[in-house]
Short mmCIF file of C-alpha atoms in Angstrom, two decimals:
data_model
loop_
_atom_site.label_atom_id
_atom_site.label_comp_id
_atom_site.label_asym_id
_atom_site.label_seq_id
_atom_site.Cartn_x
_atom_site.Cartn_y
_atom_site.Cartn_z
CA UNK A 117 -3.76 130.79 113.57
CA UNK A 118 -1.65 128.75 116.19
CA UNK A 119 -1.81 125.14 116.92
CA UNK A 120 -0.49 124.04 120.26
CA UNK A 121 0.04 120.33 121.99
CA UNK A 122 0.00 120.98 125.46
CA UNK A 123 -0.12 117.45 126.42
CA UNK A 124 1.01 113.78 125.38
CA UNK A 125 -1.43 110.72 125.26
CA UNK A 126 -1.10 109.41 122.82
CA UNK A 127 -4.54 109.99 121.40
CA UNK A 128 -4.16 113.61 121.71
CA UNK A 129 -0.78 113.66 119.76
CA UNK A 130 -3.42 111.34 116.85
CA UNK A 131 -5.69 114.33 116.65
CA UNK A 132 -3.13 116.93 116.88
CA UNK A 133 -1.67 115.26 113.45
CA UNK A 134 -5.36 114.88 111.96
CA UNK A 135 -5.44 118.67 112.96
CA UNK A 136 -2.75 119.59 111.36
CA UNK A 137 -2.61 116.94 108.32
CA UNK A 138 -6.56 119.04 107.57
CA UNK A 139 -4.60 121.94 107.73
CA UNK A 140 -2.06 121.36 104.93
CA UNK A 141 -4.30 119.87 102.66
CA UNK A 142 -5.31 123.92 102.08
CA UNK A 143 -2.11 124.07 100.27
CA UNK A 144 -2.15 121.43 98.64
CA UNK A 145 -2.42 121.95 93.96
CA UNK A 146 -5.26 120.95 92.57
CA UNK A 147 -4.30 119.42 89.15
CA UNK A 148 -6.50 120.03 86.80
CA UNK A 149 -7.21 117.40 83.68
CA UNK A 150 -7.44 119.25 80.07
CA UNK A 151 -10.57 118.00 79.48
CA UNK A 152 -12.49 119.82 82.16
CA UNK A 153 -16.24 120.40 81.48
CA UNK A 154 -17.43 123.21 81.79
CA UNK A 155 -20.86 122.81 83.60
CA UNK A 156 -19.02 121.28 86.50
CA UNK A 157 -18.36 123.88 89.17
CA UNK A 158 -15.34 126.56 89.19
CA UNK A 159 -14.37 126.19 92.20
CA UNK A 160 -11.26 124.39 91.83
CA UNK A 161 -10.32 125.99 89.05
CA UNK A 162 -10.60 129.41 90.29
CA UNK A 163 -8.60 127.90 93.82
CA UNK A 164 -5.54 126.59 91.47
CA UNK A 165 -5.60 129.80 89.90
CA UNK A 166 -5.17 131.63 92.50
CA UNK A 167 -3.09 130.66 94.40
CA UNK A 168 0.02 131.59 91.28
CA UNK A 169 -0.74 134.69 91.75
CA UNK A 170 -1.00 134.47 95.93
CA UNK A 171 2.14 135.12 98.15
CA UNK A 172 3.18 131.26 99.52
CA UNK A 173 1.24 131.11 103.51
CA UNK A 174 4.43 130.04 105.63
CA UNK A 175 3.89 127.86 108.11
CA UNK A 176 6.21 127.61 111.59
CA UNK A 177 6.71 124.12 113.07
CA UNK A 178 7.87 125.50 116.88
CA UNK A 179 9.39 122.32 117.80
CA UNK A 180 11.00 118.56 116.51
CA UNK A 181 7.70 116.45 118.56
CA UNK A 182 6.30 113.66 116.88
CA UNK A 183 3.44 114.97 115.52
CA UNK A 184 5.90 117.56 113.97
CA UNK A 185 8.05 114.11 112.75
CA UNK A 186 5.10 112.61 111.02
CA UNK A 187 4.52 115.91 109.35
CA UNK A 188 7.71 116.22 108.38
CA UNK A 189 8.03 112.25 106.62
CA UNK A 190 4.83 113.00 105.16
CA UNK A 191 6.09 115.45 102.97
CA UNK A 192 8.95 114.26 102.15
CA UNK A 193 6.98 111.26 100.39
CA UNK A 194 4.75 114.24 98.99
CA UNK A 195 7.54 115.68 97.46
CA UNK A 196 8.40 112.55 96.12
CA UNK A 197 5.43 112.55 93.35
CA UNK A 198 5.30 116.07 93.32
CA UNK A 199 7.98 117.98 94.50
CA UNK A 200 5.66 121.14 93.83
CA UNK A 201 2.93 120.00 95.61
CA UNK A 202 3.44 122.09 98.68
CA UNK A 203 1.88 126.04 98.69
CA UNK A 204 4.21 127.42 101.45
CA UNK A 205 6.97 128.37 102.92
CA UNK A 206 7.41 126.05 105.99
CA UNK A 207 9.98 126.37 108.20
CA UNK A 208 11.21 123.97 111.46
CA UNK A 209 12.24 125.84 114.42
CA UNK A 210 14.67 123.15 117.20
CA UNK A 211 17.32 123.85 119.55
CA UNK A 212 18.81 120.78 118.50
CA UNK A 213 19.40 118.55 115.04
CA UNK A 214 18.76 115.68 116.44
CA UNK A 215 16.06 114.82 119.23
CA UNK A 216 15.59 111.24 121.06
CA UNK A 217 12.30 108.83 120.57
CA UNK A 218 10.87 109.08 123.86
CA UNK A 219 9.65 105.10 122.91
CA UNK A 220 12.64 103.44 123.22
CA UNK A 221 14.40 105.33 125.95
CA UNK A 222 13.89 102.90 128.39
CA UNK A 223 15.45 100.04 125.98
CA UNK A 224 18.25 102.11 125.72
CA UNK A 225 18.97 102.95 129.53
CA UNK A 226 18.55 99.56 129.68
CA UNK A 227 21.46 98.02 127.09
CA UNK A 228 19.60 96.89 124.45
CA UNK A 229 20.28 100.23 121.65
CA UNK A 230 22.86 102.72 120.99
CA UNK A 231 22.39 106.09 121.25
CA UNK A 232 22.36 106.43 117.55
CA UNK A 233 19.33 103.87 117.78
CA UNK A 234 17.39 106.05 119.27
CA UNK A 235 18.59 109.55 117.67
CA UNK A 236 16.00 110.95 114.56
CA UNK A 237 17.96 113.24 112.31
CA UNK A 238 15.75 116.58 112.23
CA UNK A 239 17.87 118.49 110.16
CA UNK A 240 17.63 115.53 107.56
CA UNK A 241 14.48 115.40 107.59
CA UNK A 242 13.96 118.62 107.32
CA UNK A 243 16.38 119.05 103.83
CA UNK A 244 14.22 115.83 102.50
CA UNK A 245 10.48 117.32 103.23
CA UNK A 246 12.32 121.09 101.99
CA UNK A 247 11.42 122.40 104.66
CA UNK A 248 13.80 124.93 106.72
CA UNK A 249 15.85 124.29 109.63
CA UNK A 250 16.41 126.23 111.68
CA UNK A 251 18.43 126.18 115.17
CA UNK A 252 17.40 127.95 117.78
CA UNK A 253 15.62 128.44 121.12
CA UNK A 254 12.17 130.02 121.26
CA UNK A 255 11.75 132.46 123.76
CA UNK A 256 8.43 134.15 122.72
CA UNK A 257 5.50 133.88 120.96
CA UNK A 258 3.77 137.68 119.96
CA UNK A 259 0.13 135.78 118.71
CA UNK A 260 -0.88 140.01 118.23
CA UNK A 261 2.04 140.51 115.27
CA UNK A 262 2.63 136.82 114.35
CA UNK A 263 6.05 136.76 115.05
CA UNK A 264 7.82 134.69 117.46
CA UNK A 265 10.90 136.05 118.72
CA UNK A 266 13.86 132.87 119.04
CA UNK A 267 18.33 133.23 119.95
CA UNK A 268 21.11 131.82 119.51
CA UNK A 269 23.55 133.54 117.92
CA UNK A 270 21.98 136.72 118.15
CA UNK A 271 18.16 137.95 118.91
CA UNK A 272 15.58 136.96 115.64
CA UNK A 273 11.95 137.66 114.87
CA UNK A 274 10.44 135.15 112.51
CA UNK A 275 7.26 136.00 110.45
CA UNK A 276 4.05 133.82 110.69
CA UNK A 277 0.56 132.92 109.49
CA UNK A 278 0.53 129.60 110.90
CA UNK A 279 1.90 128.41 113.86
CA UNK A 280 2.28 124.78 115.44
CA UNK A 281 3.51 124.49 118.68
CA UNK A 282 5.06 120.95 118.97
CA UNK A 283 8.00 121.90 121.36
CA UNK A 284 7.19 119.08 123.88
CA UNK A 285 7.10 118.56 127.20
CA UNK A 286 9.96 120.20 130.44
CA UNK A 287 10.00 119.24 134.09
CA UNK A 288 9.91 122.52 136.36
CA UNK A 289 13.02 121.63 139.22
CA UNK A 290 12.65 125.48 140.81
CA UNK A 291 11.50 124.13 143.88
CA UNK A 292 15.36 122.08 144.15
CA UNK A 293 17.27 124.63 146.64
CA UNK A 294 19.82 124.55 143.78
CA UNK A 295 17.59 125.39 140.60
CA UNK A 296 19.54 127.01 139.01
CA UNK A 297 22.47 124.95 138.79
CA UNK A 298 20.46 122.43 137.84
CA UNK A 299 19.25 124.96 134.49
CA UNK A 300 23.20 125.54 133.65
CA UNK A 301 23.54 122.19 133.44
CA UNK A 302 22.16 121.52 130.42
CA UNK A 303 24.65 123.39 128.62
CA UNK A 304 26.89 121.51 127.05
CA UNK A 305 29.76 122.48 128.63
CA UNK A 306 29.77 120.95 131.46
CA UNK A 307 33.30 119.54 132.58
CA UNK A 308 33.17 122.22 135.28
CA UNK A 309 29.34 122.37 136.89
CA UNK A 310 29.58 120.38 140.00
CA UNK A 311 26.71 121.68 141.44
CA UNK A 312 24.53 119.81 138.99
CA UNK A 313 26.60 116.44 139.12
CA UNK A 314 25.79 116.37 142.81
CA UNK A 315 21.86 116.61 142.63
CA UNK A 316 20.12 113.21 143.99
CA UNK A 317 16.96 114.25 141.73
CA UNK A 318 16.39 114.47 137.62
CA UNK A 319 13.77 114.32 135.32
CA UNK A 320 13.32 112.78 132.83
CA UNK A 321 12.25 115.96 131.21
CA UNK A 322 13.75 117.94 128.60
CA UNK A 323 15.78 113.75 127.35
CA UNK A 324 18.44 115.50 126.08
CA UNK A 325 19.50 116.71 129.68
CA UNK A 326 18.91 113.56 130.99
CA UNK A 327 20.39 111.01 128.58
CA UNK A 328 24.08 112.61 130.53
CA UNK A 329 22.93 112.22 133.38
CA UNK A 330 21.65 109.28 133.32
CA UNK A 331 25.29 107.97 132.37
CA UNK A 332 26.68 109.94 135.03
CA UNK A 333 23.88 107.33 136.98
CA UNK A 334 25.45 104.74 135.32
CA UNK A 335 29.59 105.22 136.10
CA UNK A 336 28.39 105.82 139.68
CA UNK A 337 26.90 103.02 139.86
CA UNK A 338 29.00 100.91 138.66
CA UNK A 339 32.18 102.46 141.36
CA UNK A 340 29.83 101.95 144.60
CA UNK A 341 28.85 98.87 146.52
CA UNK A 342 25.22 99.84 147.29
CA UNK A 343 23.41 102.28 144.90
CA UNK A 344 20.01 103.01 145.53
CA UNK A 345 17.52 104.17 143.04
CA UNK A 346 14.16 105.49 143.71
CA UNK A 347 12.00 105.33 140.71
CA UNK A 348 8.81 108.82 140.31
CA UNK A 349 5.17 107.30 138.15
CA UNK A 350 4.60 104.10 136.86
CA UNK A 351 4.14 105.34 133.71
CA UNK A 352 4.41 103.31 130.66
CA UNK A 353 8.32 103.93 130.23
CA UNK A 354 8.27 104.08 134.62
CA UNK A 355 7.39 100.04 134.67
CA UNK A 356 9.48 99.09 131.65
#
């Protein structure tokens, strides 16, 4: 099975979260009281017994979007009550160990928050949730063989029984003449990358790239007597 979050409205994220929660319930252990009535249906007892012998399912979380963050917090709370609650191996793949909370981004741009105030430590959250954190980039999904391909220091395949896609949005900037420079700009080592720095159009997504670009905008504005900035779009963040 593959779950995918393709758009970003809050109601869609809520529905996605409900689906993922319902799926996770299938991995919850059922504790059978010692004084179980023999006349009761044996369904719960059978399920509890079978989970001891069947191999654990693999739930692969691709990306660290809001739904997956909520899931990690739910898993953390469940582990505090019972470390053996989840009968599954859960892995999360993310390019960065931290993610930016988009709802607080305008406040950071206005100077109300520091960068650490709007950052979520995904790696630490995975540790508390008992989830394996994999810091790599997802480059391919092979649904036929239940595998994903990632790239980091080396290309690696990961198997899954259920794949949940919650990677967040990105912006297609290929319409720009210098879009190749824009892609290179996403690299951390951008000291000599002058092509992207000269572009007059930037995108909010991915947020990690925008954070660096906005700091450059502020620096340029401070050095200019008349700096003009146009905002395209009228979403909640744009209005704020």
